[in-house]
């Protein structure tokens, strides 16, 4: 939660109203169209109140994200189950779910807000890391525990490195407006978890 360094302490009711308003407007209008003035109007607080606690709309959105005001969240990598341990299949399924989520207009607006926050060197970067990288890291850690900290068929490196590699590749695609195509997903999975060589 952002520290209030300007003026009196926050009103909890006003804070919650602003964060809810930001989520509603992001879903209705998208990140580009929403404004701090619009957030204040929807929350029924003064514009000065919003600017006293947040310096930009991306800060409001990322705080709403980090404090649980967005339902659902991003897809998390699932275990394939049925006694199998197919990391490649699970990574591919996760990337497909992420691609579908990003294609959703509301999620695309949220992603845009996150990228703006990162580009501006926002103090919300830790919240972005928690939102995007940590779920993948935790999922990979669970898979690595049974394999002496290295999953068969993956690049060398701890789970946090692989999670950052996956999340970083996704963020770069979004930042430069490159498509998260099926071909890109295949290439990323092949790089992180190469397919086993077939016997001649």
mmCIF file of N, CA and C in Angstrom, residues 41-155:
data_model
loop_
_atom_site.group_PDB
_atom_site.id
_atom_site.type_symbol
_atom_site.label_atom_id
_atom_site.label_comp_id
_atom_site.label_asym_id
_atom_site.label_seq_id
_atom_site.Cartn_x
_atom_site.Cartn_y
_atom_site.Cartn_z
ATOM 1 N N UNK A 41 -14.848 11.337 -9.647
ATOM 2 C CA UNK A 41 -16.293 11.498 -9.800
ATOM 3 C C UNK A 41 -17.027 10.203 -9.489
ATOM 4 N N UNK A 42 -16.513 9.079 -9.995
ATOM 5 C CA UNK A 42 -17.177 7.799 -9.736
ATOM 6 C C UNK A 42 -17.105 7.438 -8.252
ATOM 7 N N UNK A 43 -16.004 7.763 -7.610
ATOM 8 C CA UNK A 43 -15.844 7.449 -6.186
ATOM 9 C C UNK A 43 -16.556 8.448 -5.282
ATOM 10 N N UNK A 44 -17.029 9.547 -5.880
ATOM 11 C CA UNK A 44 -17.711 10.613 -5.134
ATOM 12 C C UNK A 44 -16.795 11.221 -4.073
ATOM 13 N N UNK A 45 -15.560 11.487 -4.497
ATOM 14 C CA UNK A 45 -14.614 12.210 -3.656
ATOM 15 C C UNK A 45 -14.044 13.348 -4.499
ATOM 16 N N UNK A 46 -13.362 14.275 -3.866
ATOM 17 C CA UNK A 46 -12.787 15.387 -4.620
ATOM 18 C C UNK A 46 -11.560 14.938 -5.408
ATOM 19 N N UNK A 47 -11.293 15.655 -6.489
ATOM 20 C CA UNK A 47 -10.101 15.367 -7.280
ATOM 21 C C UNK A 47 -8.847 15.556 -6.430
ATOM 22 N N UNK A 48 -8.875 16.544 -5.546
ATOM 23 C CA UNK A 48 -7.730 16.796 -4.663
ATOM 24 C C UNK A 48 -7.469 15.601 -3.751
ATOM 25 N N UNK A 49 -8.537 14.937 -3.315
ATOM 26 C CA UNK A 49 -8.381 13.761 -2.465
ATOM 27 C C UNK A 49 -7.616 12.661 -3.195
ATOM 28 N N UNK A 50 -7.969 12.418 -4.450
ATOM 29 C CA UNK A 50 -7.296 11.372 -5.224
ATOM 30 C C UNK A 50 -5.827 11.738 -5.434
ATOM 31 N N UNK A 51 -5.571 12.980 -5.833
ATOM 32 C CA UNK A 51 -4.184 13.392 -6.101
ATOM 33 C C UNK A 51 -3.347 13.473 -4.822
ATOM 34 N N UNK A 52 -3.992 13.605 -3.686
ATOM 35 C CA UNK A 52 -3.246 13.640 -2.436
ATOM 36 C C UNK A 52 -2.623 12.277 -2.147
ATOM 37 N N UNK A 53 -3.271 11.221 -2.581
ATOM 38 C CA UNK A 53 -2.818 9.878 -2.251
ATOM 39 C C UNK A 53 -2.131 9.152 -3.406
ATOM 40 N N UNK A 54 -2.464 9.511 -4.637
ATOM 41 C CA UNK A 54 -1.863 8.871 -5.810
ATOM 42 C C UNK A 54 -1.481 9.951 -6.817
ATOM 43 N N UNK A 55 -0.351 9.788 -7.466
ATOM 44 C CA UNK A 55 0.096 10.804 -8.414
ATOM 45 C C UNK A 55 -0.350 10.523 -9.842
ATOM 46 N N UNK A 56 -0.844 9.312 -10.134
ATOM 47 C CA UNK A 56 -1.263 8.977 -11.491
ATOM 48 C C UNK A 56 -2.301 7.874 -11.461
ATOM 49 N N UNK A 57 -3.015 7.730 -12.573
ATOM 50 C CA UNK A 57 -4.039 6.686 -12.647
ATOM 51 C C UNK A 57 -3.411 5.291 -12.626
ATOM 52 N N UNK A 58 -2.185 5.162 -13.156
ATOM 53 C CA UNK A 58 -1.536 3.843 -13.118
ATOM 54 C C UNK A 58 -1.241 3.441 -11.679
ATOM 55 N N UNK A 59 -0.905 4.404 -10.818
ATOM 56 C CA UNK A 59 -0.670 4.084 -9.410
ATOM 57 C C UNK A 59 -1.949 3.603 -8.740
ATOM 58 N N UNK A 60 -3.075 4.228 -9.087
ATOM 59 C CA UNK A 60 -4.354 3.795 -8.510
ATOM 60 C C UNK A 60 -4.658 2.364 -8.951
ATOM 61 N N UNK A 61 -4.485 2.097 -10.238
ATOM 62 C CA UNK A 61 -4.810 0.776 -10.775
ATOM 63 C C UNK A 61 -3.912 -0.304 -10.170
ATOM 64 N N UNK A 62 -2.618 -0.022 -10.068
ATOM 65 C CA UNK A 62 -1.705 -1.035 -9.542
ATOM 66 C C UNK A 62 -1.957 -1.276 -8.054
ATOM 67 N N UNK A 63 -2.341 -0.238 -7.315
ATOM 68 C CA UNK A 63 -2.700 -0.481 -5.912
ATOM 69 C C UNK A 63 -3.967 -1.321 -5.815
ATOM 70 N N UNK A 64 -4.933 -1.052 -6.699
ATOM 71 C CA UNK A 64 -6.142 -1.878 -6.713
ATOM 72 C C UNK A 64 -5.799 -3.329 -7.014
ATOM 73 N N UNK A 65 -4.850 -3.513 -7.911
ATOM 74 C CA UNK A 65 -4.387 -4.862 -8.238
ATOM 75 C C UNK A 65 -3.726 -5.520 -7.044
ATOM 76 N N UNK A 66 -2.809 -4.806 -6.387
ATOM 77 C CA UNK A 66 -2.015 -5.400 -5.311
ATOM 78 C C UNK A 66 -2.817 -5.639 -4.047
ATOM 79 N N UNK A 67 -3.946 -4.958 -3.901
ATOM 80 C CA UNK A 67 -4.750 -5.125 -2.683
ATOM 81 C C UNK A 67 -6.011 -5.944 -2.918
ATOM 82 N N UNK A 68 -6.085 -6.607 -4.067
ATOM 83 C CA UNK A 68 -7.133 -7.590 -4.275
ATOM 84 C C UNK A 68 -8.458 -7.076 -4.782
ATOM 85 N N UNK A 69 -8.486 -5.907 -5.401
ATOM 86 C CA UNK A 69 -9.760 -5.368 -5.887
ATOM 87 C C UNK A 69 -10.138 -5.909 -7.259
ATOM 88 N N UNK A 70 -9.180 -6.542 -7.948
ATOM 89 C CA UNK A 70 -9.505 -7.169 -9.224
ATOM 90 C C UNK A 70 -9.850 -8.627 -8.980
ATOM 91 N N UNK A 71 -11.014 -9.076 -9.450
ATOM 92 C CA UNK A 71 -11.389 -10.483 -9.257
ATOM 93 C C UNK A 71 -10.570 -11.404 -10.141
ATOM 94 N N UNK A 72 -10.392 -12.612 -9.671
ATOM 95 C CA UNK A 72 -9.762 -13.632 -10.514
ATOM 96 C C UNK A 72 -8.261 -13.586 -10.513
ATOM 97 N N UNK A 73 -7.702 -12.672 -11.266
ATOM 98 C CA UNK A 73 -6.253 -12.621 -11.424
ATOM 99 C C UNK A 73 -5.829 -13.371 -12.676
ATOM 100 N N UNK A 74 -4.545 -13.383 -12.906
ATOM 101 C CA UNK A 74 -4.016 -14.038 -14.095
ATOM 102 C C UNK A 74 -4.004 -15.558 -13.941
ATOM 103 N N UNK A 75 -4.017 -16.280 -15.064
ATOM 104 C CA UNK A 75 -3.943 -17.750 -14.998
ATOM 105 C C UNK A 75 -2.661 -18.217 -14.310
ATOM 106 N N UNK A 76 -2.762 -19.321 -13.604
ATOM 107 C CA UNK A 76 -1.617 -19.930 -12.932
ATOM 108 C C UNK A 76 -1.360 -21.283 -13.577
ATOM 109 N N UNK A 77 -0.097 -21.637 -13.722
ATOM 110 C CA UNK A 77 0.250 -22.912 -14.331
ATOM 111 C C UNK A 77 -0.277 -24.068 -13.491
ATOM 112 N N UNK A 78 -0.968 -24.981 -14.130
ATOM 113 C CA UNK A 78 -1.539 -26.137 -13.460
ATOM 114 C C UNK A 78 -0.705 -27.373 -13.768
ATOM 115 N N UNK A 79 -0.764 -28.345 -12.848
ATOM 116 C CA UNK A 79 -0.083 -29.630 -13.065
ATOM 117 C C UNK A 79 -0.966 -30.496 -13.946
ATOM 118 N N UNK A 80 -0.350 -31.189 -14.906
ATOM 119 C CA UNK A 80 -1.111 -31.979 -15.868
ATOM 120 C C UNK A 80 -1.840 -33.148 -15.221
ATOM 121 N N UNK A 81 -1.332 -33.641 -14.089
ATOM 122 C CA UNK A 81 -2.026 -34.692 -13.354
ATOM 123 C C UNK A 81 -1.970 -36.049 -14.035
ATOM 124 N N UNK A 82 -2.843 -36.959 -13.591
ATOM 125 C CA UNK A 82 -2.933 -38.315 -14.139
ATOM 126 C C UNK A 82 -1.602 -39.063 -14.083
ATOM 127 N N UNK A 83 -0.788 -38.738 -13.063
ATOM 128 C CA UNK A 83 0.481 -39.423 -12.905
ATOM 129 C C UNK A 83 1.567 -38.945 -13.845
ATOM 130 N N UNK A 84 1.252 -38.006 -14.722
ATOM 131 C CA UNK A 84 2.242 -37.503 -15.672
ATOM 132 C C UNK A 84 2.968 -36.305 -15.078
ATOM 133 N N UNK A 85 4.100 -35.967 -15.660
ATOM 134 C CA UNK A 85 4.858 -34.807 -15.209
ATOM 135 C C UNK A 85 5.362 -34.091 -16.455
ATOM 136 N N UNK A 86 4.406 -33.625 -17.253
ATOM 137 C CA UNK A 86 4.709 -33.052 -18.551
ATOM 138 C C UNK A 86 4.813 -31.538 -18.423
ATOM 139 N N UNK A 87 6.008 -31.054 -18.095
ATOM 140 C CA UNK A 87 6.200 -29.626 -17.910
ATOM 141 C C UNK A 87 5.943 -28.862 -19.202
ATOM 142 N N UNK A 88 6.362 -29.418 -20.335
ATOM 143 C CA UNK A 88 6.145 -28.737 -21.611
ATOM 144 C C UNK A 88 4.656 -28.502 -21.865
ATOM 145 N N UNK A 89 3.850 -29.516 -21.643
ATOM 146 C CA UNK A 89 2.410 -29.379 -21.865
ATOM 147 C C UNK A 89 1.805 -28.352 -20.912
ATOM 148 N N UNK A 90 2.268 -28.360 -19.666
ATOM 149 C CA UNK A 90 1.727 -27.427 -18.683
ATOM 150 C C UNK A 90 2.136 -25.992 -18.987
ATOM 151 N N UNK A 91 3.387 -25.797 -19.426
ATOM 152 C CA UNK A 91 3.828 -24.465 -19.818
ATOM 153 C C UNK A 91 3.035 -23.953 -21.019
ATOM 154 N N UNK A 92 2.808 -24.819 -21.979
ATOM 155 C CA UNK A 92 2.068 -24.415 -23.180
ATOM 156 C C UNK A 92 0.630 -24.060 -22.826
ATOM 157 N N UNK A 93 0.007 -24.857 -21.957
ATOM 158 C CA UNK A 93 -1.361 -24.561 -21.537
ATOM 159 C C UNK A 93 -1.430 -23.227 -20.803
ATOM 160 N N UNK A 94 -0.414 -22.950 -19.966
ATOM 161 C CA UNK A 94 -0.382 -21.680 -19.239
ATOM 162 C C UNK A 94 -0.232 -20.507 -20.199
ATOM 163 N N UNK A 95 0.676 -20.627 -21.182
ATOM 164 C CA UNK A 95 0.868 -19.554 -22.146
ATOM 165 C C UNK A 95 -0.394 -19.315 -22.971
ATOM 166 N N UNK A 96 -1.098 -20.383 -23.346
ATOM 167 C CA UNK A 96 -2.351 -20.218 -24.081
ATOM 168 C C UNK A 96 -3.382 -19.479 -23.227
ATOM 169 N N UNK A 97 -3.445 -19.831 -21.936
ATOM 170 C CA UNK A 97 -4.385 -19.147 -21.038
ATOM 171 C C UNK A 97 -4.017 -17.676 -20.874
ATOM 172 N N UNK A 98 -2.713 -17.382 -20.800
ATOM 173 C CA UNK A 98 -2.268 -16.002 -20.702
ATOM 174 C C UNK A 98 -2.609 -15.228 -21.968
ATOM 175 N N UNK A 99 -2.422 -15.835 -23.116
ATOM 176 C CA UNK A 99 -2.745 -15.175 -24.381
ATOM 177 C C UNK A 99 -4.227 -14.839 -24.458
ATOM 178 N N UNK A 100 -5.075 -15.762 -24.017
ATOM 179 C CA UNK A 100 -6.512 -15.509 -24.016
ATOM 180 C C UNK A 100 -6.872 -14.392 -23.038
ATOM 181 N N UNK A 101 -6.215 -14.390 -21.870
ATOM 182 C CA UNK A 101 -6.478 -13.359 -20.871
ATOM 183 C C UNK A 101 -6.084 -11.987 -21.388
ATOM 184 N N UNK A 102 -4.928 -11.888 -22.030
ATOM 185 C CA UNK A 102 -4.455 -10.613 -22.550
ATOM 186 C C UNK A 102 -5.342 -10.122 -23.683
ATOM 187 N N UNK A 103 -5.919 -11.063 -24.441
ATOM 188 C CA UNK A 103 -6.801 -10.683 -25.538
ATOM 189 C C UNK A 103 -8.113 -10.104 -25.033
ATOM 190 N N UNK A 104 -8.487 -10.429 -23.792
ATOM 191 C CA UNK A 104 -9.695 -9.868 -23.186
ATOM 192 C C UNK A 104 -9.492 -8.372 -22.980
ATOM 193 N N UNK A 105 -10.475 -7.549 -23.365
ATOM 194 C CA UNK A 105 -10.315 -6.094 -23.338
ATOM 195 C C UNK A 105 -9.996 -5.570 -21.948
ATOM 196 N N UNK A 106 -10.701 -6.087 -20.908
ATOM 197 C CA UNK A 106 -10.456 -5.595 -19.546
ATOM 198 C C UNK A 106 -9.060 -5.958 -19.082
ATOM 199 N N UNK A 107 -8.631 -7.182 -19.357
ATOM 200 C CA UNK A 107 -7.287 -7.607 -18.955
ATOM 201 C C UNK A 107 -6.223 -6.867 -19.739
ATOM 202 N N UNK A 108 -6.503 -6.559 -21.006
ATOM 203 C CA UNK A 108 -5.548 -5.802 -21.808
ATOM 204 C C UNK A 108 -5.356 -4.402 -21.225
ATOM 205 N N UNK A 109 -6.430 -3.794 -20.749
ATOM 206 C CA UNK A 109 -6.328 -2.476 -20.133
ATOM 207 C C UNK A 109 -5.535 -2.540 -18.835
ATOM 208 N N UNK A 110 -5.735 -3.609 -18.077
ATOM 209 C CA UNK A 110 -4.976 -3.787 -16.842
ATOM 210 C C UNK A 110 -3.495 -3.952 -17.162
ATOM 211 N N UNK A 111 -3.196 -4.732 -18.185
ATOM 212 C CA UNK A 111 -1.811 -4.921 -18.585
ATOM 213 C C UNK A 111 -1.187 -3.603 -19.009
ATOM 214 N N UNK A 112 -1.942 -2.790 -19.735
ATOM 215 C CA UNK A 112 -1.442 -1.482 -20.163
ATOM 216 C C UNK A 112 -1.117 -0.612 -18.961
ATOM 217 N N UNK A 113 -1.977 -0.625 -17.955
ATOM 218 C CA UNK A 113 -1.733 0.158 -16.742
ATOM 219 C C UNK A 113 -0.472 -0.308 -16.033
ATOM 220 N N UNK A 114 -0.275 -1.606 -15.981
ATOM 221 C CA UNK A 114 0.918 -2.163 -15.342
ATOM 222 C C UNK A 114 2.180 -1.742 -16.085
ATOM 223 N N UNK A 115 2.139 -1.786 -17.409
ATOM 224 C CA UNK A 115 3.300 -1.388 -18.200
ATOM 225 C C UNK A 115 3.630 0.082 -18.006
ATOM 226 N N UNK A 116 2.601 0.921 -17.922
ATOM 227 C CA UNK A 116 2.832 2.348 -17.679
ATOM 228 C C UNK A 116 3.489 2.547 -16.321
ATOM 229 N N UNK A 117 3.015 1.802 -15.319
ATOM 230 C CA UNK A 117 3.599 1.911 -13.981
ATOM 231 C C UNK A 117 5.061 1.496 -13.986
ATOM 232 N N UNK A 118 5.380 0.423 -14.698
ATOM 233 C CA UNK A 118 6.765 -0.040 -14.765
ATOM 234 C C UNK A 118 7.647 0.957 -15.520
ATOM 235 N N UNK A 119 7.134 1.481 -16.624
ATOM 236 C CA UNK A 119 7.922 2.413 -17.428
ATOM 237 C C UNK A 119 8.230 3.686 -16.663
ATOM 238 N N UNK A 120 7.337 4.070 -15.753
ATOM 239 C CA UNK A 120 7.548 5.284 -14.985
ATOM 240 C C UNK A 120 8.374 5.084 -13.737
ATOM 241 N N UNK A 121 8.902 3.886 -13.532
ATOM 242 C CA UNK A 121 9.705 3.627 -12.334
ATOM 243 C C UNK A 121 8.883 3.704 -11.061
ATOM 244 N N UNK A 122 7.636 3.289 -11.159
ATOM 245 C CA UNK A 122 6.725 3.404 -10.023
ATOM 246 C C UNK A 122 7.169 2.532 -8.854
ATOM 247 N N UNK A 123 6.872 3.000 -7.661
ATOM 248 C CA UNK A 123 7.137 2.190 -6.470
ATOM 249 C C UNK A 123 6.216 0.990 -6.397
ATOM 250 N N UNK A 124 5.313 0.883 -7.350
ATOM 251 C CA UNK A 124 4.416 -0.265 -7.408
ATOM 252 C C UNK A 124 5.060 -1.474 -8.092
ATOM 253 N N UNK A 125 6.323 -1.378 -8.479
ATOM 254 C CA UNK A 125 6.961 -2.476 -9.201
ATOM 255 C C UNK A 125 6.926 -3.779 -8.400
ATOM 256 N N UNK A 126 7.022 -3.688 -7.095
ATOM 257 C CA UNK A 126 6.968 -4.898 -6.269
ATOM 258 C C UNK A 126 5.608 -5.565 -6.381
ATOM 259 N N UNK A 127 4.552 -4.758 -6.470
ATOM 260 C CA UNK A 127 3.208 -5.312 -6.619
ATOM 261 C C UNK A 127 3.051 -5.982 -7.979
ATOM 262 N N UNK A 128 3.642 -5.383 -9.005
ATOM 263 C CA UNK A 128 3.594 -5.983 -10.335
ATOM 264 C C UNK A 128 4.321 -7.325 -10.327
ATOM 265 N N UNK A 129 5.471 -7.368 -9.675
ATOM 266 C CA UNK A 129 6.230 -8.622 -9.561
ATOM 267 C C UNK A 129 5.386 -9.676 -8.846
ATOM 268 N N UNK A 130 4.714 -9.271 -7.799
ATOM 269 C CA UNK A 130 3.868 -10.195 -7.034
ATOM 270 C C UNK A 130 2.735 -10.727 -7.900
ATOM 271 N N UNK A 131 2.203 -9.889 -8.752
ATOM 272 C CA UNK A 131 1.053 -10.244 -9.581
ATOM 273 C C UNK A 131 1.436 -11.143 -10.742
ATOM 274 N N UNK A 132 2.556 -10.850 -11.393
ATOM 275 C CA UNK A 132 2.905 -11.541 -12.618
ATOM 276 C C UNK A 132 3.906 -12.672 -12.421
ATOM 277 N N UNK A 133 4.956 -12.439 -11.632
ATOM 278 C CA UNK A 133 6.055 -13.398 -11.536
ATOM 279 C C UNK A 133 5.828 -14.435 -10.436
ATOM 280 N N UNK A 134 5.354 -14.007 -9.273
ATOM 281 C CA UNK A 134 5.296 -14.907 -8.126
ATOM 282 C C UNK A 134 4.399 -16.128 -8.326
ATOM 283 N N UNK A 135 3.208 -15.996 -8.956
ATOM 284 C CA UNK A 135 2.410 -17.214 -9.157
ATOM 285 C C UNK A 135 3.134 -18.261 -9.993
ATOM 286 N N UNK A 136 3.843 -17.815 -11.048
ATOM 287 C CA UNK A 136 4.606 -18.764 -11.853
ATOM 288 C C UNK A 136 5.761 -19.351 -11.055
ATOM 289 N N UNK A 137 6.443 -18.523 -10.280
ATOM 290 C CA UNK A 137 7.558 -19.005 -9.475
ATOM 291 C C UNK A 137 7.088 -20.062 -8.483
ATOM 292 N N UNK A 138 5.969 -19.805 -7.812
ATOM 293 C CA UNK A 138 5.457 -20.758 -6.827
ATOM 294 C C UNK A 138 5.047 -22.071 -7.489
ATOM 295 N N UNK A 139 4.437 -21.967 -8.679
ATOM 296 C CA UNK A 139 4.038 -23.182 -9.387
ATOM 297 C C UNK A 139 5.260 -23.996 -9.800
ATOM 298 N N UNK A 140 6.305 -23.323 -10.274
ATOM 299 C CA UNK A 140 7.524 -24.019 -10.664
ATOM 300 C C UNK A 140 8.236 -24.624 -9.458
ATOM 301 N N UNK A 141 8.251 -23.901 -8.339
ATOM 302 C CA UNK A 141 8.903 -24.419 -7.141
ATOM 303 C C UNK A 141 8.278 -25.736 -6.699
ATOM 304 N N UNK A 142 6.966 -25.826 -6.785
ATOM 305 C CA UNK A 142 6.292 -27.066 -6.412
ATOM 306 C C UNK A 142 6.725 -28.215 -7.309
ATOM 307 N N UNK A 143 6.942 -27.900 -8.584
ATOM 308 C CA UNK A 143 7.359 -28.930 -9.520
ATOM 309 C C UNK A 143 8.816 -29.333 -9.302
ATOM 310 N N UNK A 144 9.647 -28.383 -8.864
ATOM 311 C CA UNK A 144 11.078 -28.641 -8.729
ATOM 312 C C UNK A 144 11.411 -29.407 -7.440
ATOM 313 N N UNK A 145 10.568 -29.296 -6.433
ATOM 314 C CA UNK A 145 10.868 -29.908 -5.138
ATOM 315 C C UNK A 145 11.141 -31.409 -5.289
ATOM 316 N N UNK A 146 10.366 -32.052 -6.140
ATOM 317 C CA UNK A 146 10.507 -33.501 -6.314
ATOM 318 C C UNK A 146 11.677 -33.877 -7.217
ATOM 319 N N UNK A 147 12.396 -32.872 -7.749
ATOM 320 C CA UNK A 147 13.454 -33.165 -8.701
ATOM 321 C C UNK A 147 14.764 -32.505 -8.294
ATOM 322 N N UNK A 148 14.992 -32.421 -6.995
ATOM 323 C CA UNK A 148 16.266 -31.892 -6.492
ATOM 324 C C UNK A 148 16.563 -30.514 -7.071
ATOM 325 N N UNK A 149 15.540 -29.653 -7.077
ATOM 326 C CA UNK A 149 15.667 -28.248 -7.482
ATOM 327 C C UNK A 149 15.960 -28.042 -8.963
ATOM 328 N N UNK A 150 15.850 -29.072 -9.764
ATOM 329 C CA UNK A 150 15.968 -28.870 -11.206
ATOM 330 C C UNK A 150 15.039 -29.846 -11.907
ATOM 331 N N UNK A 151 14.120 -29.313 -12.685
ATOM 332 C CA UNK A 151 13.157 -30.170 -13.355
ATOM 333 C C UNK A 151 13.797 -30.796 -14.588
ATOM 334 N N UNK A 152 13.575 -32.106 -14.801
ATOM 335 C CA UNK A 152 14.142 -32.733 -15.992
ATOM 336 C C UNK A 152 13.684 -32.026 -17.267
ATOM 337 N N UNK A 153 14.616 -31.781 -18.171
ATOM 338 C CA UNK A 153 14.261 -31.223 -19.465
ATOM 339 C C UNK A 153 14.169 -29.726 -19.516
ATOM 340 N N UNK A 154 14.565 -29.019 -18.452
ATOM 341 C CA UNK A 154 14.525 -27.560 -18.483
ATOM 342 C C UNK A 154 15.940 -27.008 -18.509
ATOM 343 N N UNK A 155 16.040 -25.729 -18.841
ATOM 344 C CA UNK A 155 17.320 -25.056 -18.737
ATOM 345 C C UNK A 155 17.791 -25.061 -17.295
#
